[in-house]
mmCIF file of C-alpha atoms in Angstrom:
data_model
loop_
_atom_site.group_PDB
_atom_site.id
_atom_site.type_symbol
_atom_site.label_atom_id
_atom_site.label_comp_id
_atom_site.label_asym_id
_atom_site.label_seq_id
_atom_site.Cartn_x
_atom_site.Cartn_y
_atom_site.Cartn_z
ATOM 1 C CA UNK A 1 -13.158 143.692 145.861
ATOM 2 C CA UNK A 2 -16.659 143.727 144.349
ATOM 3 C CA UNK A 3 -15.570 146.521 142.003
ATOM 4 C CA UNK A 4 -12.566 144.432 140.975
ATOM 5 C CA UNK A 5 -14.125 140.981 140.623
ATOM 6 C CA UNK A 6 -17.886 141.297 139.962
ATOM 7 C CA UNK A 7 -19.014 141.701 136.350
ATOM 8 C CA UNK A 8 -21.519 144.295 137.570
ATOM 9 C CA UNK A 9 -18.982 146.118 139.723
ATOM 10 C CA UNK A 10 -20.112 147.336 143.124
ATOM 11 C CA UNK A 11 -23.316 149.080 142.035
ATOM 12 C CA UNK A 12 -25.492 146.505 143.787
ATOM 13 C CA UNK A 13 -23.438 146.400 147.015
ATOM 14 C CA UNK A 14 -24.281 148.044 150.314
ATOM 15 C CA UNK A 15 -22.136 148.389 153.421
ATOM 16 C CA UNK A 16 -24.202 146.922 156.260
ATOM 17 C CA UNK A 17 -21.886 144.999 158.581
ATOM 18 C CA UNK A 18 -21.937 141.362 159.662
ATOM 19 C CA UNK A 19 -25.161 140.190 161.425
ATOM 20 C CA UNK A 20 -23.364 137.500 163.418
ATOM 21 C CA UNK A 21 -21.228 140.211 165.013
ATOM 22 C CA UNK A 22 -24.265 142.239 166.135
ATOM 23 C CA UNK A 23 -24.083 140.364 169.435
ATOM 24 C CA UNK A 24 -20.997 142.391 170.330
ATOM 25 C CA UNK A 25 -23.054 145.572 170.186
ATOM 26 C CA UNK A 26 -25.956 144.226 172.247
ATOM 27 C CA UNK A 27 -26.338 143.344 175.915
ATOM 28 C CA UNK A 28 -28.937 140.650 175.263
ATOM 29 C CA UNK A 29 -26.670 137.620 174.765
ATOM 30 C CA UNK A 30 -27.673 134.633 176.910
ATOM 31 C CA UNK A 31 -24.678 132.441 176.171
ATOM 32 C CA UNK A 32 -23.330 130.666 179.249
ATOM 33 C CA UNK A 33 -19.687 131.164 180.162
ATOM 34 C CA UNK A 34 -17.445 128.177 179.525
ATOM 35 C CA UNK A 35 -14.543 129.863 181.286
ATOM 36 C CA UNK A 36 -16.019 130.423 184.743
ATOM 37 C CA UNK A 37 -16.565 126.722 185.587
ATOM 38 C CA UNK A 38 -13.155 125.872 184.115
ATOM 39 C CA UNK A 39 -11.360 128.401 186.292
ATOM 40 C CA UNK A 40 -13.262 127.266 189.372
ATOM 41 C CA UNK A 41 -12.642 123.567 188.722
ATOM 42 C CA UNK A 42 -8.949 124.158 188.110
ATOM 43 C CA UNK A 43 -8.609 126.361 191.163
ATOM 44 C CA UNK A 44 -6.703 128.999 189.182
ATOM 45 C CA UNK A 45 -8.819 132.162 188.860
ATOM 46 C CA UNK A 46 -5.953 134.100 187.227
ATOM 47 C CA UNK A 47 -5.207 131.490 184.553
ATOM 48 C CA UNK A 48 -5.043 132.632 180.936
ATOM 49 C CA UNK A 49 -8.009 131.553 178.831
ATOM 50 C CA UNK A 50 -6.986 130.048 175.486
ATOM 51 C CA UNK A 51 -9.064 128.843 172.527
ATOM 52 C CA UNK A 52 -7.691 126.238 170.123
ATOM 53 C CA UNK A 53 -9.747 126.241 166.900
ATOM 54 C CA UNK A 54 -8.456 123.968 164.111
ATOM 55 C CA UNK A 55 -10.090 123.919 160.676
ATOM 56 C CA UNK A 56 -11.179 120.827 158.751
ATOM 57 C CA UNK A 57 -9.585 121.434 155.332
ATOM 58 C CA UNK A 58 -6.664 119.018 155.055
ATOM 59 C CA UNK A 59 -6.290 118.536 151.283
ATOM 60 C CA UNK A 60 -7.081 120.370 148.015
ATOM 61 C CA UNK A 61 -10.186 118.174 147.797
ATOM 62 C CA UNK A 62 -11.632 120.491 150.461
ATOM 63 C CA UNK A 63 -11.412 123.487 148.039
ATOM 64 C CA UNK A 64 -9.223 125.370 150.529
ATOM 65 C CA UNK A 65 -6.341 123.932 152.542
ATOM 66 C CA UNK A 66 -6.061 125.593 155.928
ATOM 67 C CA UNK A 67 -5.908 122.950 158.641
ATOM 68 C CA UNK A 68 -2.720 122.324 160.601
ATOM 69 C CA UNK A 69 -4.398 119.923 163.033
ATOM 70 C CA UNK A 70 -2.422 116.939 161.747
ATOM 71 C CA UNK A 71 0.741 118.742 162.862
ATOM 72 C CA UNK A 72 -0.399 120.153 166.198
ATOM 73 C CA UNK A 73 -3.464 118.331 167.515
ATOM 74 C CA UNK A 74 -1.459 116.259 170.001
ATOM 75 C CA UNK A 75 0.920 119.140 170.725
ATOM 76 C CA UNK A 76 -1.899 121.367 171.971
ATOM 77 C CA UNK A 77 -2.997 118.675 174.395
ATOM 78 C CA UNK A 78 0.541 118.485 175.737
ATOM 79 C CA UNK A 79 0.734 122.258 176.133
ATOM 80 C CA UNK A 80 -2.552 122.275 178.040
ATOM 81 C CA UNK A 81 -1.112 119.626 180.362
ATOM 82 C CA UNK A 82 2.238 121.389 180.720
ATOM 83 C CA UNK A 83 0.663 124.718 181.638
ATOM 84 C CA UNK A 84 -2.146 123.334 183.739
ATOM 85 C CA UNK A 85 -1.931 126.017 186.418
ATOM 86 C CA UNK A 86 -1.188 128.889 184.034
ATOM 87 C CA UNK A 87 -3.953 128.213 181.494
ATOM 88 C CA UNK A 88 -7.451 126.947 180.841
ATOM 89 C CA UNK A 89 -8.430 125.829 177.340
ATOM 90 C CA UNK A 90 -11.483 125.450 175.138
ATOM 91 C CA UNK A 91 -10.951 123.110 172.206
ATOM 92 C CA UNK A 92 -13.301 124.459 169.530
ATOM 93 C CA UNK A 93 -12.804 122.544 166.288
ATOM 94 C CA UNK A 94 -14.667 123.223 163.084
ATOM 95 C CA UNK A 95 -17.806 121.004 163.179
ATOM 96 C CA UNK A 96 -16.472 118.935 160.254
ATOM 97 C CA UNK A 97 -13.018 118.322 161.726
ATOM 98 C CA UNK A 98 -13.736 114.926 163.249
ATOM 99 C CA UNK A 99 -15.310 113.534 160.086
ATOM 100 C CA UNK A 100 -12.493 114.852 157.888
ATOM 101 C CA UNK A 101 -9.746 113.686 160.263
ATOM 102 C CA UNK A 102 -11.147 110.146 160.056
ATOM 103 C CA UNK A 103 -11.590 110.356 156.270
ATOM 104 C CA UNK A 104 -7.964 111.366 155.768
ATOM 105 C CA UNK A 105 -6.506 108.865 158.223
ATOM 106 C CA UNK A 106 -5.447 111.181 161.022
ATOM 107 C CA UNK A 107 -7.700 109.057 163.224
ATOM 108 C CA UNK A 108 -8.379 105.456 162.319
ATOM 109 C CA UNK A 109 -11.968 105.421 163.537
ATOM 110 C CA UNK A 110 -14.752 107.329 165.241
ATOM 111 C CA UNK A 111 -13.616 105.713 168.482
ATOM 112 C CA UNK A 112 -10.169 107.298 168.134
ATOM 113 C CA UNK A 113 -11.688 110.717 167.507
ATOM 114 C CA UNK A 114 -13.976 110.275 170.512
ATOM 115 C CA UNK A 115 -10.954 109.290 172.610
ATOM 116 C CA UNK A 116 -9.174 112.475 171.525
ATOM 117 C CA UNK A 117 -12.152 114.589 172.597
ATOM 118 C CA UNK A 118 -12.282 112.703 175.879
ATOM 119 C CA UNK A 119 -8.599 113.469 176.449
ATOM 120 C CA UNK A 120 -9.444 117.172 176.350
ATOM 121 C CA UNK A 121 -12.499 116.780 178.548
ATOM 122 C CA UNK A 122 -10.635 114.838 181.206
ATOM 123 C CA UNK A 123 -8.051 117.569 181.663
ATOM 124 C CA UNK A 124 -8.856 119.643 184.750
ATOM 125 C CA UNK A 125 -8.175 122.845 182.804
ATOM 126 C CA UNK A 126 -9.938 122.162 179.495
ATOM 127 C CA UNK A 127 -13.264 121.510 177.813
ATOM 128 C CA UNK A 128 -14.646 121.021 174.300
ATOM 129 C CA UNK A 129 -17.181 123.104 172.373
ATOM 130 C CA UNK A 130 -18.367 121.400 169.188
ATOM 131 C CA UNK A 131 -21.449 123.532 168.461
ATOM 132 C CA UNK A 132 -23.208 126.666 169.603
ATOM 133 C CA UNK A 133 -22.581 130.386 169.726
ATOM 134 C CA UNK A 134 -19.170 131.683 170.677
ATOM 135 C CA UNK A 135 -19.454 135.456 171.221
ATOM 136 C CA UNK A 136 -19.002 135.210 174.977
ATOM 137 C CA UNK A 137 -16.307 132.570 174.505
ATOM 138 C CA UNK A 138 -14.344 135.058 172.396
ATOM 139 C CA UNK A 139 -15.054 138.037 174.653
ATOM 140 C CA UNK A 140 -13.845 136.366 177.825
ATOM 141 C CA UNK A 141 -10.802 134.661 176.292
ATOM 142 C CA UNK A 142 -7.225 135.915 176.392
ATOM 143 C CA UNK A 143 -5.940 134.456 173.110
ATOM 144 C CA UNK A 144 -6.737 132.044 170.299
ATOM 145 C CA UNK A 145 -4.632 129.515 168.390
ATOM 146 C CA UNK A 146 -6.333 129.306 165.015
ATOM 147 C CA UNK A 147 -6.065 128.200 161.399
ATOM 148 C CA UNK A 148 -9.621 129.053 160.357
ATOM 149 C CA UNK A 149 -10.229 131.844 157.844
ATOM 150 C CA UNK A 150 -13.446 133.345 159.222
ATOM 151 C CA UNK A 151 -12.137 133.566 162.792
ATOM 152 C CA UNK A 152 -9.245 135.691 161.527
ATOM 153 C CA UNK A 153 -11.679 138.579 161.084
ATOM 154 C CA UNK A 154 -14.245 137.668 163.736
ATOM 155 C CA UNK A 155 -11.699 137.581 166.564
ATOM 156 C CA UNK A 156 -10.697 141.166 165.762
ATOM 157 C CA UNK A 157 -14.025 142.202 167.281
ATOM 158 C CA UNK A 158 -12.712 141.319 170.764
ATOM 159 C CA UNK A 159 -9.222 142.813 170.317
ATOM 160 C CA UNK A 160 -7.253 139.857 171.680
ATOM 161 C CA UNK A 161 -4.052 138.333 170.256
ATOM 162 C CA UNK A 162 -4.310 135.511 167.746
ATOM 163 C CA UNK A 163 -1.642 133.047 166.655
ATOM 164 C CA UNK A 164 -2.430 132.068 163.078
ATOM 165 C CA UNK A 165 -1.124 128.556 162.463
ATOM 166 C CA UNK A 166 0.289 128.373 158.951
ATOM 167 C CA UNK A 167 0.989 125.792 156.272
ATOM 168 C CA UNK A 168 2.724 126.419 152.963
ATOM 169 C CA UNK A 169 -0.370 125.914 150.788
ATOM 170 C CA UNK A 170 -2.761 128.232 152.640
ATOM 171 C CA UNK A 171 -4.192 130.924 150.379
ATOM 172 C CA UNK A 172 -6.053 134.122 151.288
ATOM 173 C CA UNK A 173 -7.648 136.909 149.276
ATOM 174 C CA UNK A 174 -6.575 140.541 149.558
ATOM 175 C CA UNK A 175 -8.628 141.107 152.686
ATOM 176 C CA UNK A 176 -7.212 138.002 154.316
ATOM 177 C CA UNK A 177 -3.681 139.091 153.452
ATOM 178 C CA UNK A 178 -4.325 142.435 155.142
ATOM 179 C CA UNK A 179 -5.558 140.708 158.292
ATOM 180 C CA UNK A 180 -2.619 138.291 158.370
ATOM 181 C CA UNK A 181 -0.285 141.225 158.929
ATOM 182 C CA UNK A 182 -2.127 141.986 162.180
ATOM 183 C CA UNK A 183 -1.750 138.481 163.579
ATOM 184 C CA UNK A 184 1.097 136.558 165.146
ATOM 185 C CA UNK A 185 2.035 133.670 162.878
ATOM 186 C CA UNK A 186 3.805 130.353 163.236
ATOM 187 C CA UNK A 187 4.212 127.206 161.203
ATOM 188 C CA UNK A 188 1.543 124.823 162.398
ATOM 189 C CA UNK A 189 4.122 122.196 163.284
ATOM 190 C CA UNK A 190 6.608 124.504 165.003
ATOM 191 C CA UNK A 191 6.184 123.580 168.652
ATOM 192 C CA UNK A 192 8.832 126.043 169.817
ATOM 193 C CA UNK A 193 7.209 128.990 168.029
ATOM 194 C CA UNK A 194 3.774 128.111 169.390
ATOM 195 C CA UNK A 195 5.135 127.906 172.912
ATOM 196 C CA UNK A 196 6.959 131.220 172.503
ATOM 197 C CA UNK A 197 3.643 132.864 171.623
ATOM 198 C CA UNK A 198 2.128 131.503 174.818
ATOM 199 C CA UNK A 199 5.045 132.630 176.948
ATOM 200 C CA UNK A 200 5.702 136.074 175.503
ATOM 201 C CA UNK A 201 2.321 137.289 174.263
ATOM 202 C CA UNK A 202 -0.169 135.469 176.469
ATOM 203 C CA UNK A 203 1.685 135.039 179.765
ATOM 204 C CA UNK A 204 3.890 138.152 179.673
ATOM 205 C CA UNK A 205 1.263 140.342 177.999
ATOM 206 C CA UNK A 206 3.600 141.643 175.290
ATOM 207 C CA UNK A 207 1.198 142.390 172.443
ATOM 208 C CA UNK A 208 2.888 144.869 170.058
ATOM 209 C CA UNK A 209 0.342 144.210 167.309
ATOM 210 C CA UNK A 210 -2.576 145.533 169.364
ATOM 211 C CA UNK A 211 -2.411 149.130 168.018
ATOM 212 C CA UNK A 212 -2.410 147.828 164.433
ATOM 213 C CA UNK A 213 -5.415 145.585 165.131
ATOM 214 C CA UNK A 214 -7.356 148.437 166.694
ATOM 215 C CA UNK A 215 -6.630 150.818 163.816
ATOM 216 C CA UNK A 216 -7.611 148.202 161.216
ATOM 217 C CA UNK A 217 -10.807 147.345 163.084
ATOM 218 C CA UNK A 218 -11.823 151.001 163.329
ATOM 219 C CA UNK A 219 -11.205 151.567 159.625
ATOM 220 C CA UNK A 220 -12.682 148.416 158.083
ATOM 221 C CA UNK A 221 -14.809 146.403 160.528
ATOM 222 C CA UNK A 222 -16.444 148.683 163.093
ATOM 223 C CA UNK A 223 -19.697 149.031 161.175
ATOM 224 C CA UNK A 224 -21.722 149.863 164.283
ATOM 225 C CA UNK A 225 -19.877 153.100 164.977
ATOM 226 C CA UNK A 226 -19.645 153.896 161.277
ATOM 227 C CA UNK A 227 -23.391 153.566 160.670
ATOM 228 C CA UNK A 228 -24.793 153.879 164.227
ATOM 229 C CA UNK A 229 -26.863 150.770 163.599
ATOM 230 C CA UNK A 230 -26.499 147.024 163.832
ATOM 231 C CA UNK A 231 -26.004 145.039 160.641
ATOM 232 C CA UNK A 232 -29.541 143.662 160.940
ATOM 233 C CA UNK A 233 -30.940 147.189 161.159
ATOM 234 C CA UNK A 234 -28.835 148.285 158.191
ATOM 235 C CA UNK A 235 -30.016 145.366 156.071
ATOM 236 C CA UNK A 236 -33.659 145.936 156.968
ATOM 237 C CA UNK A 237 -33.332 149.670 156.331
ATOM 238 C CA UNK A 238 -31.715 149.133 152.957
ATOM 239 C CA UNK A 239 -34.407 146.674 151.846
ATOM 240 C CA UNK A 240 -37.165 148.902 153.169
ATOM 241 C CA UNK A 241 -35.811 151.915 151.290
ATOM 242 C CA UNK A 242 -35.465 149.977 148.030
ATOM 243 C CA UNK A 243 -38.675 147.956 148.138
ATOM 244 C CA UNK A 244 -41.129 150.143 150.005
ATOM 245 C CA UNK A 245 -40.066 153.755 149.584
ATOM 246 C CA UNK A 246 -38.453 153.656 146.119
ATOM 247 C CA UNK A 247 -40.367 150.636 144.824
ATOM 248 C CA UNK A 248 -43.751 151.697 146.072
ATOM 249 C CA UNK A 249 -44.568 148.324 147.611
ATOM 250 C CA UNK A 250 -47.775 148.505 149.662
#
């Protein structure tokens, strides 16, 4: 893509990996588990662990238009209630979702948004994560319902099924289009399709896209096994070679 779009081509590009994903190749993470207390409180240790992660971009004013929250925000709450014994949920919205949902009239006030968050928190099988790291959250989950762009690639690092919630005006670059083919997809307002994903893929464990995800990850995203270093080490090594060894910096 750099070769295609950058005026200088790809001469100044280096393949290093993604520093945020280094945590998956290290045993030093100290993130607490959100799932363990949920499972214990709900009394269902075998429940499926589901993330719901809506984006904030509702209109073209947001540069991109990805969010389907206006169509499914209440639906997801109802599904969490319906499958209380079969599932536990973490509602993980983009940090800007609340502000944007109020700006665009999905909620009339901050109080309404706060009440929506409270509705998740008061469920015995759900909680909310507004900030913080999410490597362990991803690792220990069973599936994600998502309309974010970055999570499309990041969730491939844990090799779990994703339902990408679609709207007609979503746009993705070539890399995003490649990833979309690896994901289960449904219109963001199609309650029946969303529930079918839960029943067939999550509950029944029928995940026919898993081999495709694994092959794509190995070819394009598994930088650690390709380079035998973390992204941070690759970046440092590249800078050191350019600035110190080749550049003669003392």
